[in-house]
Tab-separated table of C-alpha atoms in Angstrom:
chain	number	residue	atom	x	y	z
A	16	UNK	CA	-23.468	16.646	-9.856
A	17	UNK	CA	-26.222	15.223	-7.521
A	18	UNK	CA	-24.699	14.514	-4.066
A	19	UNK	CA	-24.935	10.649	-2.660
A	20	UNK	CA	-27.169	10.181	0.243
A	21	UNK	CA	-24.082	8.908	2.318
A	22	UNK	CA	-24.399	11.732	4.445
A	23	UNK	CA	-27.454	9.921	6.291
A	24	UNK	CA	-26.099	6.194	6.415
A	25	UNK	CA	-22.966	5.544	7.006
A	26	UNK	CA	-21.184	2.346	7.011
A	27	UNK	CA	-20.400	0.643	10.744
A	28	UNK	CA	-16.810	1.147	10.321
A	29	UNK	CA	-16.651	4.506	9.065
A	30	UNK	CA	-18.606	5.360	11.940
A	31	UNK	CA	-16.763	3.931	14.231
A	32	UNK	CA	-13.603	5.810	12.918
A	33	UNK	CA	-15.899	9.157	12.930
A	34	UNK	CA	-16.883	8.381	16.556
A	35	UNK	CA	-13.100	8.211	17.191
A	36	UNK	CA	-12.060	11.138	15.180
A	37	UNK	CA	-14.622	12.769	17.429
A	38	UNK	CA	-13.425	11.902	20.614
A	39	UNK	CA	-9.422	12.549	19.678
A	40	UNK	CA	-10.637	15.885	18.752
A	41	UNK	CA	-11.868	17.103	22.123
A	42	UNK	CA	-9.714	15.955	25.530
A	43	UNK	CA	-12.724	15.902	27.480
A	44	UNK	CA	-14.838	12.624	28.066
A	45	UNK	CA	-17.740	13.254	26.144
A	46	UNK	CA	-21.377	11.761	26.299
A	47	UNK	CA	-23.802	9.820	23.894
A	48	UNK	CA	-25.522	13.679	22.872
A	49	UNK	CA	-22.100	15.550	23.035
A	50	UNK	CA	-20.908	12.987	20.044
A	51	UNK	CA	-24.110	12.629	18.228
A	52	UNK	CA	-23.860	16.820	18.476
A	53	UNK	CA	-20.350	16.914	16.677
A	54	UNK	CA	-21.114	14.017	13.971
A	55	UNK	CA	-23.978	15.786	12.075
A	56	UNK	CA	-25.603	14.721	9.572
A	57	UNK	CA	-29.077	12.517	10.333
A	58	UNK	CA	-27.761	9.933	13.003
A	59	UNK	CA	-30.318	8.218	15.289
A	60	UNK	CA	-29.341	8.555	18.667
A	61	UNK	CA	-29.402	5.219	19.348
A	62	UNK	CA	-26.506	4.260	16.517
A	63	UNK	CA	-24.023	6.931	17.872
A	64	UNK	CA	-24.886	4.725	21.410
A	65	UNK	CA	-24.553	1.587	20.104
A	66	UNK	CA	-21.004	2.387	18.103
A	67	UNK	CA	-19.770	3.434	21.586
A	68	UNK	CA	-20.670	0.590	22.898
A	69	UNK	CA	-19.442	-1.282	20.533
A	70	UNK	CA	-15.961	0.367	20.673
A	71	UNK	CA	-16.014	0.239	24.736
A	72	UNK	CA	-16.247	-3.520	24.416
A	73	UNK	CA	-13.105	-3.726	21.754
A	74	UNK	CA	-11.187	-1.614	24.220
A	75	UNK	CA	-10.923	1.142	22.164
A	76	UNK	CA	-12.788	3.536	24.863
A	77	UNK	CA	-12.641	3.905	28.667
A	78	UNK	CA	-16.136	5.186	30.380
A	79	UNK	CA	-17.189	7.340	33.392
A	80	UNK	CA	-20.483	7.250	34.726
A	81	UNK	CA	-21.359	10.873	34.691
A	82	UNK	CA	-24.977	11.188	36.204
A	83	UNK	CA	-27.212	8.723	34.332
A	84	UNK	CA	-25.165	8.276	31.432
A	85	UNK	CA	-21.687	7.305	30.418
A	86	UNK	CA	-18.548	9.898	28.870
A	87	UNK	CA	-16.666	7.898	27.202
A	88	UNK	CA	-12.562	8.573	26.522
A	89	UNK	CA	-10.234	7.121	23.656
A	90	UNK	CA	-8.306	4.774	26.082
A	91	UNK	CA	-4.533	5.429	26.281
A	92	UNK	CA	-2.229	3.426	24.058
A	93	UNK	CA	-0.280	2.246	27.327
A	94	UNK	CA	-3.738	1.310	28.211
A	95	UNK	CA	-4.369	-0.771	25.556
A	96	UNK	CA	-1.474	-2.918	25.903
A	97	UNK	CA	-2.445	-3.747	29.485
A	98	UNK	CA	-5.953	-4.531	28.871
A	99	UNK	CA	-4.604	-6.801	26.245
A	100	UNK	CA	-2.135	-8.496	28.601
A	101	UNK	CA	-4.686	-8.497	31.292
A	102	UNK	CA	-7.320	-10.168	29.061
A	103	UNK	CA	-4.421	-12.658	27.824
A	104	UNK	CA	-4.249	-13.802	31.703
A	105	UNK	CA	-7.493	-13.962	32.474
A	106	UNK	CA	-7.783	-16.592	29.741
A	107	UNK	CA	-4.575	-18.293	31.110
A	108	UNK	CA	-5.347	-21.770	32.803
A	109	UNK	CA	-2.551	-21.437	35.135
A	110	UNK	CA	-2.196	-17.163	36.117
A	111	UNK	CA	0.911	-18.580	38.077
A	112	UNK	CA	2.674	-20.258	35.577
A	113	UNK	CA	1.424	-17.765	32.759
A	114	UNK	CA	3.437	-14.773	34.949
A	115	UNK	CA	6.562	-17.288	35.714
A	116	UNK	CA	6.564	-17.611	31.807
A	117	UNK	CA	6.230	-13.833	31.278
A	118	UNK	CA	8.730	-12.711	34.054
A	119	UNK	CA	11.410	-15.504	32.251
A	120	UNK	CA	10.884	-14.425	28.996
A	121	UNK	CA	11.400	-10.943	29.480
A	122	UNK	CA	13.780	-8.466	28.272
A	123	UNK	CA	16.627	-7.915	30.409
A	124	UNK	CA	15.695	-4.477	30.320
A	125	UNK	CA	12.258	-4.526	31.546
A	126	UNK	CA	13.412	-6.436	35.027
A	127	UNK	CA	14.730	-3.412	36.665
A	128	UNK	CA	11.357	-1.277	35.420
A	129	UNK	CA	9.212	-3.534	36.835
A	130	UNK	CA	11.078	-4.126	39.929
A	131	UNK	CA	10.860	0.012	40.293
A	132	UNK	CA	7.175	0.068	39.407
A	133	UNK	CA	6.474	-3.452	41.765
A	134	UNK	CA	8.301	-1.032	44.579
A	135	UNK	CA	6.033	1.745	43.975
A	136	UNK	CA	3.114	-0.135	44.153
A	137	UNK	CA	3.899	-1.705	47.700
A	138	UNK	CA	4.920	1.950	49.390
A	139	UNK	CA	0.791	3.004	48.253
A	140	UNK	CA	0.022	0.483	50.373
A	141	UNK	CA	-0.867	-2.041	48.014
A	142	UNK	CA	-0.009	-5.521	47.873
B	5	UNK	CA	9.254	-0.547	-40.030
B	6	UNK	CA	11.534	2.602	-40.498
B	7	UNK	CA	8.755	4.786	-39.386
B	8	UNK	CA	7.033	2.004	-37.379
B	9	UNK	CA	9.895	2.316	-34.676
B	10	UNK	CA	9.179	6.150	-34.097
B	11	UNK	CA	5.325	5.941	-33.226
B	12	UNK	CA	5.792	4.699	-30.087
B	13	UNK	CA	8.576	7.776	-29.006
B	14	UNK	CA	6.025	9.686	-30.569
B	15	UNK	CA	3.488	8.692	-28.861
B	16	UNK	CA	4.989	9.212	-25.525
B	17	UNK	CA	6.433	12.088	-26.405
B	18	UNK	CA	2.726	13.334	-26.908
B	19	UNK	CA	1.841	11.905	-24.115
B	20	UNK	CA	3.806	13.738	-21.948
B	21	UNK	CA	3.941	17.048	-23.373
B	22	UNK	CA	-0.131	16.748	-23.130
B	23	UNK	CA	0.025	15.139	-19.842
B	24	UNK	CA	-0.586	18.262	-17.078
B	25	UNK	CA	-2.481	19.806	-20.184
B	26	UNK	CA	-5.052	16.571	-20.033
B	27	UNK	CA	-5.363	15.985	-16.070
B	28	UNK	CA	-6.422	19.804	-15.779
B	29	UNK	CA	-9.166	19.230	-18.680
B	30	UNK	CA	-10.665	16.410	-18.156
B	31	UNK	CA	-13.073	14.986	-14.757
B	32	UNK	CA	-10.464	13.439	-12.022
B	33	UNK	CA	-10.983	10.121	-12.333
B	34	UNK	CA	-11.457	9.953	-15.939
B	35	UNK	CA	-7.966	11.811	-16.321
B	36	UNK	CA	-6.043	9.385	-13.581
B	37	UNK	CA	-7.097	6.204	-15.848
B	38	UNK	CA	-6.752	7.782	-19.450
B	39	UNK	CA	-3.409	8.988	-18.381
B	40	UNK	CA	-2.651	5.938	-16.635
B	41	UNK	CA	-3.556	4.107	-19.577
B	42	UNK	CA	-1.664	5.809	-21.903
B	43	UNK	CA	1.608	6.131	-19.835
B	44	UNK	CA	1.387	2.173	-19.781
B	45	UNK	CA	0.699	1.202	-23.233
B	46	UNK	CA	3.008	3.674	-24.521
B	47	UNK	CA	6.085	2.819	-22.292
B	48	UNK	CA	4.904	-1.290	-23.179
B	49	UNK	CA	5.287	0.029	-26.644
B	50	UNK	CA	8.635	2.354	-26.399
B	51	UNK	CA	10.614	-0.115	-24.174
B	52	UNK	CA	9.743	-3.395	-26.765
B	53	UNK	CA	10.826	-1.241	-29.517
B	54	UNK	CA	14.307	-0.228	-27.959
B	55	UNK	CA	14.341	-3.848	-26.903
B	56	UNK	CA	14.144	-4.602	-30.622
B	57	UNK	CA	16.552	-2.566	-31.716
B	58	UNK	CA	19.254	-3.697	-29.521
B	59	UNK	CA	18.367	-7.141	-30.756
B	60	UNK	CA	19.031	-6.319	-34.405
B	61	UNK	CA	22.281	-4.572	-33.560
B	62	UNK	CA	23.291	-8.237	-31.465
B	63	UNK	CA	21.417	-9.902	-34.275
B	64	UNK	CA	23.949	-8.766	-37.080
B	65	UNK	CA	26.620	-10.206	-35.746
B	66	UNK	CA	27.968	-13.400	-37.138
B	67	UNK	CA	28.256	-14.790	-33.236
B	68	UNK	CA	24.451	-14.487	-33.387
B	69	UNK	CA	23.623	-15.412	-36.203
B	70	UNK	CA	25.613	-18.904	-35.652
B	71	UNK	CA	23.998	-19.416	-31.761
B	72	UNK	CA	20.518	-18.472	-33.831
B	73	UNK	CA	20.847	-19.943	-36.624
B	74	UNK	CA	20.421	-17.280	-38.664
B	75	UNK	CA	22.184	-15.571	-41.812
B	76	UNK	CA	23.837	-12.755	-40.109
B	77	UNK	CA	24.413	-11.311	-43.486
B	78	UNK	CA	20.720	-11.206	-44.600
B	79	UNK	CA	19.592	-9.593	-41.564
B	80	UNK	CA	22.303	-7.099	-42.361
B	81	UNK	CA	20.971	-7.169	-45.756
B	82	UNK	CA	17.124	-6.775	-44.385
B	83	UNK	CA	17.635	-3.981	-41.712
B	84	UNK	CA	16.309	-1.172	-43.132
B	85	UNK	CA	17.034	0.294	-39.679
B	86	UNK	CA	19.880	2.292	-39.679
B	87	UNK	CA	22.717	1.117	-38.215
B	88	UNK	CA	23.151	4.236	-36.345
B	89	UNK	CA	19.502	4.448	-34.828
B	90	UNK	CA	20.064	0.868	-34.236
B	91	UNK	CA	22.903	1.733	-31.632
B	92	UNK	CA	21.087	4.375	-30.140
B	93	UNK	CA	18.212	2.321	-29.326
B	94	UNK	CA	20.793	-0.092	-27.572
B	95	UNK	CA	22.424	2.425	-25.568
B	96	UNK	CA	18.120	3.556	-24.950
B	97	UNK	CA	17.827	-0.108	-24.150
B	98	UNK	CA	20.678	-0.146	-21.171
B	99	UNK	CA	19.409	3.131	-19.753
B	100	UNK	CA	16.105	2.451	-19.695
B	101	UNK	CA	17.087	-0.958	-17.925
B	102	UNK	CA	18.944	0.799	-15.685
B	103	UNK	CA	16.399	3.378	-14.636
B	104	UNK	CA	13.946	0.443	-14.519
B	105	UNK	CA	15.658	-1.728	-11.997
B	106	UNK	CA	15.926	1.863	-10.183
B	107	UNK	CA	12.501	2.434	-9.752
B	108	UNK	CA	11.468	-1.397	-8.984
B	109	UNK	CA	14.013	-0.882	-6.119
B	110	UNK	CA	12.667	2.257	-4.632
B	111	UNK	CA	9.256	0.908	-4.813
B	112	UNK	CA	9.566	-2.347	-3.345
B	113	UNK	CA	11.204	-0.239	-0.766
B	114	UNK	CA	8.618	2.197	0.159
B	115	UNK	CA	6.226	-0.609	0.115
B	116	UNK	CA	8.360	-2.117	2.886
B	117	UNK	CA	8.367	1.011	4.917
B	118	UNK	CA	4.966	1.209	4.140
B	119	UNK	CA	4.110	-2.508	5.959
B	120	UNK	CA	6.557	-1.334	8.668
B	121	UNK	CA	5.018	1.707	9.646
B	122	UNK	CA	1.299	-0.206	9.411
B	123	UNK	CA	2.507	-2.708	11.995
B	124	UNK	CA	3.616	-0.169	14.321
B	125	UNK	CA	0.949	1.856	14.411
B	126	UNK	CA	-1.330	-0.802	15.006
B	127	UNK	CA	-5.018	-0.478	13.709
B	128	UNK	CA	-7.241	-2.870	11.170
B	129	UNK	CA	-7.290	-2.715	7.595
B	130	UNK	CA	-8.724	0.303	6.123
B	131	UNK	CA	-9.177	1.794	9.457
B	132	UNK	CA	-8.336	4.837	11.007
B	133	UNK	CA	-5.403	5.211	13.511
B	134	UNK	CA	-4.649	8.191	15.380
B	135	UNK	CA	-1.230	8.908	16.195
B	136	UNK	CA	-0.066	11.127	18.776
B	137	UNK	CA	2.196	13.400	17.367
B	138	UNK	CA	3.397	16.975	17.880
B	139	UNK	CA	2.753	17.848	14.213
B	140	UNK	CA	-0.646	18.130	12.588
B	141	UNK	CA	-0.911	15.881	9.592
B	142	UNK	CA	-2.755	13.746	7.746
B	143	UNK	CA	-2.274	10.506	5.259
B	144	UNK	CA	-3.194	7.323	3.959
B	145	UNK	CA	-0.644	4.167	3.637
B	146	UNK	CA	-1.469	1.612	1.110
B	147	UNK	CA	-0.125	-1.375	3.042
B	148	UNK	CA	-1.822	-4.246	4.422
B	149	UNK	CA	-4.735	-3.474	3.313
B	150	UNK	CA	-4.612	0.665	4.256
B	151	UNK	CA	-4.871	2.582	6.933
B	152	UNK	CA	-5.940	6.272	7.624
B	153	UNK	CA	-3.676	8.060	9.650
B	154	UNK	CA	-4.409	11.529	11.601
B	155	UNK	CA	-2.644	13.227	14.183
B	156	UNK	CA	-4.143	14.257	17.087
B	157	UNK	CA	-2.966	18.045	16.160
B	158	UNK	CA	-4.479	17.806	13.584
B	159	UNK	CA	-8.270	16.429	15.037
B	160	UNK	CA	-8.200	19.148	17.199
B	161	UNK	CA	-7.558	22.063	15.135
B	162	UNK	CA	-10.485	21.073	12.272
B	163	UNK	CA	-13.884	21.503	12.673
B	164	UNK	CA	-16.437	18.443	13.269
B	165	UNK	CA	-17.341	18.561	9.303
B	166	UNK	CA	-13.498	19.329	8.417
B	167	UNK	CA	-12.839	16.170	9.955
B	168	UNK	CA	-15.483	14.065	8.658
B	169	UNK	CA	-14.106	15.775	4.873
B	170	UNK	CA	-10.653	14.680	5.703
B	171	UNK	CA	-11.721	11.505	6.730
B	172	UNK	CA	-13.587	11.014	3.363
B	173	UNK	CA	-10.489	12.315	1.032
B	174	UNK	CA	-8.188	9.753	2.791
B	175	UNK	CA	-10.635	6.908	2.493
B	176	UNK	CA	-11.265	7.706	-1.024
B	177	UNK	CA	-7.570	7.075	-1.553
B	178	UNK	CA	-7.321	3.946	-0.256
B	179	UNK	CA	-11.115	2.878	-1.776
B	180	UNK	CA	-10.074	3.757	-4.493
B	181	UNK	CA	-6.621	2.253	-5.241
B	182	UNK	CA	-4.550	5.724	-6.455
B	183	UNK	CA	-1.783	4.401	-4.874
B	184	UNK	CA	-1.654	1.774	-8.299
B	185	UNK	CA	-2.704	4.428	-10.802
B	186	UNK	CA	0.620	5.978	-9.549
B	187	UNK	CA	2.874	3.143	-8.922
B	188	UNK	CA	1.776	2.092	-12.477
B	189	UNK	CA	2.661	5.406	-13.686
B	190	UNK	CA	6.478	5.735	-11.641
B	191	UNK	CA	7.146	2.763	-13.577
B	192	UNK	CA	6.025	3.342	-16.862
B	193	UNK	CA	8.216	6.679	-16.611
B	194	UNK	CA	11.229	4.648	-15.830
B	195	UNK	CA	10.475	2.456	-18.992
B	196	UNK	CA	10.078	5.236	-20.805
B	197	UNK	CA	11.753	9.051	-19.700
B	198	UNK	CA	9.590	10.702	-22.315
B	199	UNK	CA	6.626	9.986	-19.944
B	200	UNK	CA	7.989	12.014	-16.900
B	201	UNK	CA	5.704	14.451	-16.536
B	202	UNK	CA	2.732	12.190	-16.476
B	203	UNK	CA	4.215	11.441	-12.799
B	204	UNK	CA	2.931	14.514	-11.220
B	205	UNK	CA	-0.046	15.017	-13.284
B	206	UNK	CA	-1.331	11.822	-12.025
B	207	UNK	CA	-0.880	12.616	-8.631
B	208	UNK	CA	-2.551	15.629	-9.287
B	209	UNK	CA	-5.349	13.863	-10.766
B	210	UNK	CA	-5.482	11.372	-7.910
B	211	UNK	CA	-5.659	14.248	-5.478
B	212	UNK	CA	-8.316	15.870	-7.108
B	213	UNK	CA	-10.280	12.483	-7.474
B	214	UNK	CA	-10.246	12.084	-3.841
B	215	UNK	CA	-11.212	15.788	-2.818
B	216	UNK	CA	-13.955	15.341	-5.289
B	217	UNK	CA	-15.215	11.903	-3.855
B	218	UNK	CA	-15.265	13.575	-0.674
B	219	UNK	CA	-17.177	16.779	-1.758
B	220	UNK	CA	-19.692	14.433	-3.423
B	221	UNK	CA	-19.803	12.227	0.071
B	222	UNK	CA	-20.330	15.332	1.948
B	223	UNK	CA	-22.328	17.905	-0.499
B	224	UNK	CA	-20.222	20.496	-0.628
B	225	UNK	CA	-17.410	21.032	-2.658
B	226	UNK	CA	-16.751	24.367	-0.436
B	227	UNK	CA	-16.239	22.507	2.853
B	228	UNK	CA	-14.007	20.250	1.378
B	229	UNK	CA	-12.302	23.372	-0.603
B	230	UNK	CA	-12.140	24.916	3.223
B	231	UNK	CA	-10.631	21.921	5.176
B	232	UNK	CA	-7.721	21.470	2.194
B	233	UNK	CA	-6.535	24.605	2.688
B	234	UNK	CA	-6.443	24.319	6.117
B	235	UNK	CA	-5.229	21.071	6.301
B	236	UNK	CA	-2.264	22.181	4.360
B	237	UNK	CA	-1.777	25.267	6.332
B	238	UNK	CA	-1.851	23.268	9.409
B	239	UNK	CA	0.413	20.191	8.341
B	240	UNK	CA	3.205	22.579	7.178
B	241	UNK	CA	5.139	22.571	3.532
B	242	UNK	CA	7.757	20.165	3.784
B	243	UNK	CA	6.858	17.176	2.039
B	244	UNK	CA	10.123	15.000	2.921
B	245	UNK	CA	8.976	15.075	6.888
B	246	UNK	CA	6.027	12.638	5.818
B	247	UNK	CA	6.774	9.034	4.812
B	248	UNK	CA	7.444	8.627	0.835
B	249	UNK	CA	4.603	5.810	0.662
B	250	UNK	CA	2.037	8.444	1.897
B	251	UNK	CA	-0.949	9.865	-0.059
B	252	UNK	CA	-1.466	13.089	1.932
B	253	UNK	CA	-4.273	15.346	2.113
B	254	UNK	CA	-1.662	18.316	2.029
B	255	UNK	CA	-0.440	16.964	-1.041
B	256	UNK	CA	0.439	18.011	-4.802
B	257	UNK	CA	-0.460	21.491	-5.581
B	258	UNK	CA	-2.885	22.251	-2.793
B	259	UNK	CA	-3.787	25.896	-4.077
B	260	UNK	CA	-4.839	24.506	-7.946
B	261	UNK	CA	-6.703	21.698	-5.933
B	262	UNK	CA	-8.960	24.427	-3.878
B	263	UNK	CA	-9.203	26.404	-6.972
B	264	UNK	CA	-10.686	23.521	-8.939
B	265	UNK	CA	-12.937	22.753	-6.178
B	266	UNK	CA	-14.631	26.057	-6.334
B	267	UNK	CA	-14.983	26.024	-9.945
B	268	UNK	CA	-17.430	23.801	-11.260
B	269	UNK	CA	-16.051	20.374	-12.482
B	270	UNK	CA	-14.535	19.957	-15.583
B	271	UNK	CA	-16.890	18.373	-18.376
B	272	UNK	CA	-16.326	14.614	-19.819
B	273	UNK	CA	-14.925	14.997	-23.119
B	274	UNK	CA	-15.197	11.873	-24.944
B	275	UNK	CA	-13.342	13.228	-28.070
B	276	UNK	CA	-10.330	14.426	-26.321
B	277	UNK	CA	-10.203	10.835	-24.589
B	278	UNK	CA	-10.972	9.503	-27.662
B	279	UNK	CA	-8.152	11.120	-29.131
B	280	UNK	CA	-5.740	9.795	-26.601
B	281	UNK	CA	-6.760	6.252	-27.152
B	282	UNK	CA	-6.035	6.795	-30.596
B	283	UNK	CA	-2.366	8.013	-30.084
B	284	UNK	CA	-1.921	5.039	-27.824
B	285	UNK	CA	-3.171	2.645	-30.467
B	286	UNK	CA	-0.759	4.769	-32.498
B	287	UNK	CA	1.970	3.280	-29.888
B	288	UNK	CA	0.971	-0.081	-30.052
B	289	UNK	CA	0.466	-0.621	-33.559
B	290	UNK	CA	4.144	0.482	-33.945
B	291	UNK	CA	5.600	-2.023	-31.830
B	292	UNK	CA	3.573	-4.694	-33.148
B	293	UNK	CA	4.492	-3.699	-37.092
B	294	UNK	CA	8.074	-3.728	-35.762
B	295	UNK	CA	7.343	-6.860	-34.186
B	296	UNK	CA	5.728	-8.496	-37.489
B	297	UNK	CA	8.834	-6.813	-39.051
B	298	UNK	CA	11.401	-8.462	-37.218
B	299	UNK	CA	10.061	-11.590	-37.205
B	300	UNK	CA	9.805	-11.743	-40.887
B	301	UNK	CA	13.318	-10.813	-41.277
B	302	UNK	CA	14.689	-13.891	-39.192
B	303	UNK	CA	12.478	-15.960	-40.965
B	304	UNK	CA	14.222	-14.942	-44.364
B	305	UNK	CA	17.683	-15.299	-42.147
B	306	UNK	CA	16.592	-18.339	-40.212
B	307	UNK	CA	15.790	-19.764	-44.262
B	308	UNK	CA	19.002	-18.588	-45.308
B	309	UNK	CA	21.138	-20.108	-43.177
B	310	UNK	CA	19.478	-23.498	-43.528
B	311	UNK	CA	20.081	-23.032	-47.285
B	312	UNK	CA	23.455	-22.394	-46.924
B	313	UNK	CA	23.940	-25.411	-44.339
């Protein structure tokens, strides 16, 4: 049984999904080496850096600069969804009218959770 | 045609009596499509024959014969099938139907969940998701194109090469379509109750087919011997807490699965395979002689009856 060489070259997306295996293994924000360390097998340096890249720009990762170089995090689910709704704005034409949509189509619900949150916000002192 | 009707039972019968026998003997993925294979032709084979036989019975019937055109007498006449094995082939007919519809129903159902549970957990197809969860498990969901899922538990407690083997077992499922070979197989069973067994054997086969993908990804059979154990250890034994439409990692019998993987792999064995085709040709060339059979005899009738006219 000879073994296939896919131990050197993997595909992007199975990296990708190795890179995040990696980081939802360990709670700590971990570097470029730190993940290249855990992955094995013969990864350039520069691939395990690019992937994270790669998944900081879909959102899937939050980074730190730590020293020279970035840690990088699994961002939070709850974080997702308001990156997502954040991006969704920022592509609005009119951010007024986008929220006035938002606030009247939402779930009766949500109004008084926002309304606590909203509160919260203005006692830190922001506006 | 008397004996043509038994061959297909026979077949199946064969079929599953040799089933656990043949997915222990023979390489993974060689034994998930020979016994796939098999299970299908023969339940074809089994359920036209019952089908057949119920027809006759109707067919005798001077009702029929006058909406067919057709001398109910001669087919009397004709049908060397005995009346008796006739009926029992009808009442076959309605259970089979019965379990049929059954087994249609719970799989269009589990492939619902299945789409469900994809769109809530999010992720792209094929791709991993990782679900926060207080349990440590491990599965993949053929829905939407498949995804991977792993609990966080269960990231943390493997081992950097653990995970990558888990990773590779899962994707291997979903790569390689066992989710079909078994669907295929759930269904065949209902057509044909004589082919039960073959429903765990191929999900034994299907398991072992992805641990050995994965040990072949990864060279080494041990590692990927190491993290199934532990995998199972970890994700607990109760099956019925994981979603029916799941392929699991912890799944079938997880201790002949790490036992095979540190023994070396069973040889091909073209006879044996060979011999398998053969009783599946056995199947088939039963149903079609009955077919030929029948058809003949409302021919004659179908004659008659003009004659007579």
């Amino acid at each position: 049984m000879t073994a296939r060489s896919a131990s050197a070259r993997r595909a992007p997306g199975r990296l990708e999904d190795e890179v995040i295996v990696t980081l939802a293994a360990n709670d700590a924000a971990m570097t470029t080496g730190e993940v290249l360390a855990q992955l094995g097998g013969s990864l350039a340096y520069t691939t395990v850096m690019t992937t994270l890249t790669r998944l900081y720009d879909k959102g899937r990762l939050t980074r730190e600069l730590v020293g020279r170089s970035f840690a990088y995090t699994l961002t939070r689910p709850e974080e997702r969804v308001a990156r997502a709704m954040s991006a969704v704005l920022e592509d609005s034409q009119n951010r007024d009218r986008a929220l006035a949509s938002f606030v009247a189509a939402l779930d009766p619900d949500d109004i008084p959770v926002l309304r606590r949150l909203l509160a919260l916000d203005r006692k830190d002192g922001k506006d | 045609m008397q004996i043509a009707i038994y061959l297909p039972l026979l077949s199946a019968a064969l079929v599953g009596i040799t089933a656990r026998w043949l997915a222990h003997r023979l390489p993974p993925e060689t034994a998930s499509k020979v016994l796939t294979w098999a299970a299908v032709v023969t339940a074809l084979s089994c359920a036209f024959t019952l089908a057949v036989l119920a027809f006759l019975l109707v067919a005798r019937t001077p009702t029929a014969g006058a909406l067919g055109h057709w001398s109910a007498s001669t087919v009397q006449a004709g049908d060397r099938v005995p009346l008796a094995v006739s009926a029992a082939g009808a009442m076959a007919t309605l259970l089979v139907t019965g379990l049929l519809v059954t087994v249609v129903w719970r799989q269009v159902r589990a492939a619902v969940h299945a789409r469900d549970h994809c769109s809530r957990i999010g992720g792209e197809p094929g791709r991993l998701v990782v679900l926060e969860s207080e349990r440590a498990d491990a599965y993949a969901v053929s829905a939407d194109r498949g995804r991977i899922v792993v609990t966080r538990p269960m990231l943390q407690a493997l081992s950097g090469p653990e995970r990558r083997a888990l990773l590779a077992h899962e994707r291997a499922h979903l790569e390689q379509h066992h989710h079909c070979y078994r669907t295929a197989v759930a269904v065949a069973s209902a057509l044909c109750p004589l082919l039960l067994p073959t429903r765990h054997a191929i999900e034994y086969a299907t398991e072992r087919w992805a641990d050995e993908t994965a040990a072949d990804e990864l060279a080494s059979r041990t590692l990927v011997a190491t993290t199934l154990a532990r995998a199972s250890v970890l994700a607990g034994a109760d099956p019925r807490r994981r979603p029916s439409f799941a392929l699991a990692a912890a799944g079938g019998p997880v201790v002949r699965r790490v036992q095979a993987l540190l023994l070396p792999v069973p040889r091909q064995r073209p006879l044996l395979v060979t011999a398998v085709v053969a009783m599946t040709a056995v199947a088939l060339l039963g149903a079609l002689d009955v077919r030929s059979e029948t058809e003949h005899l409302l021919e004659v009738a179908g004659t008659a009856w003009t004659a007579t006219s």
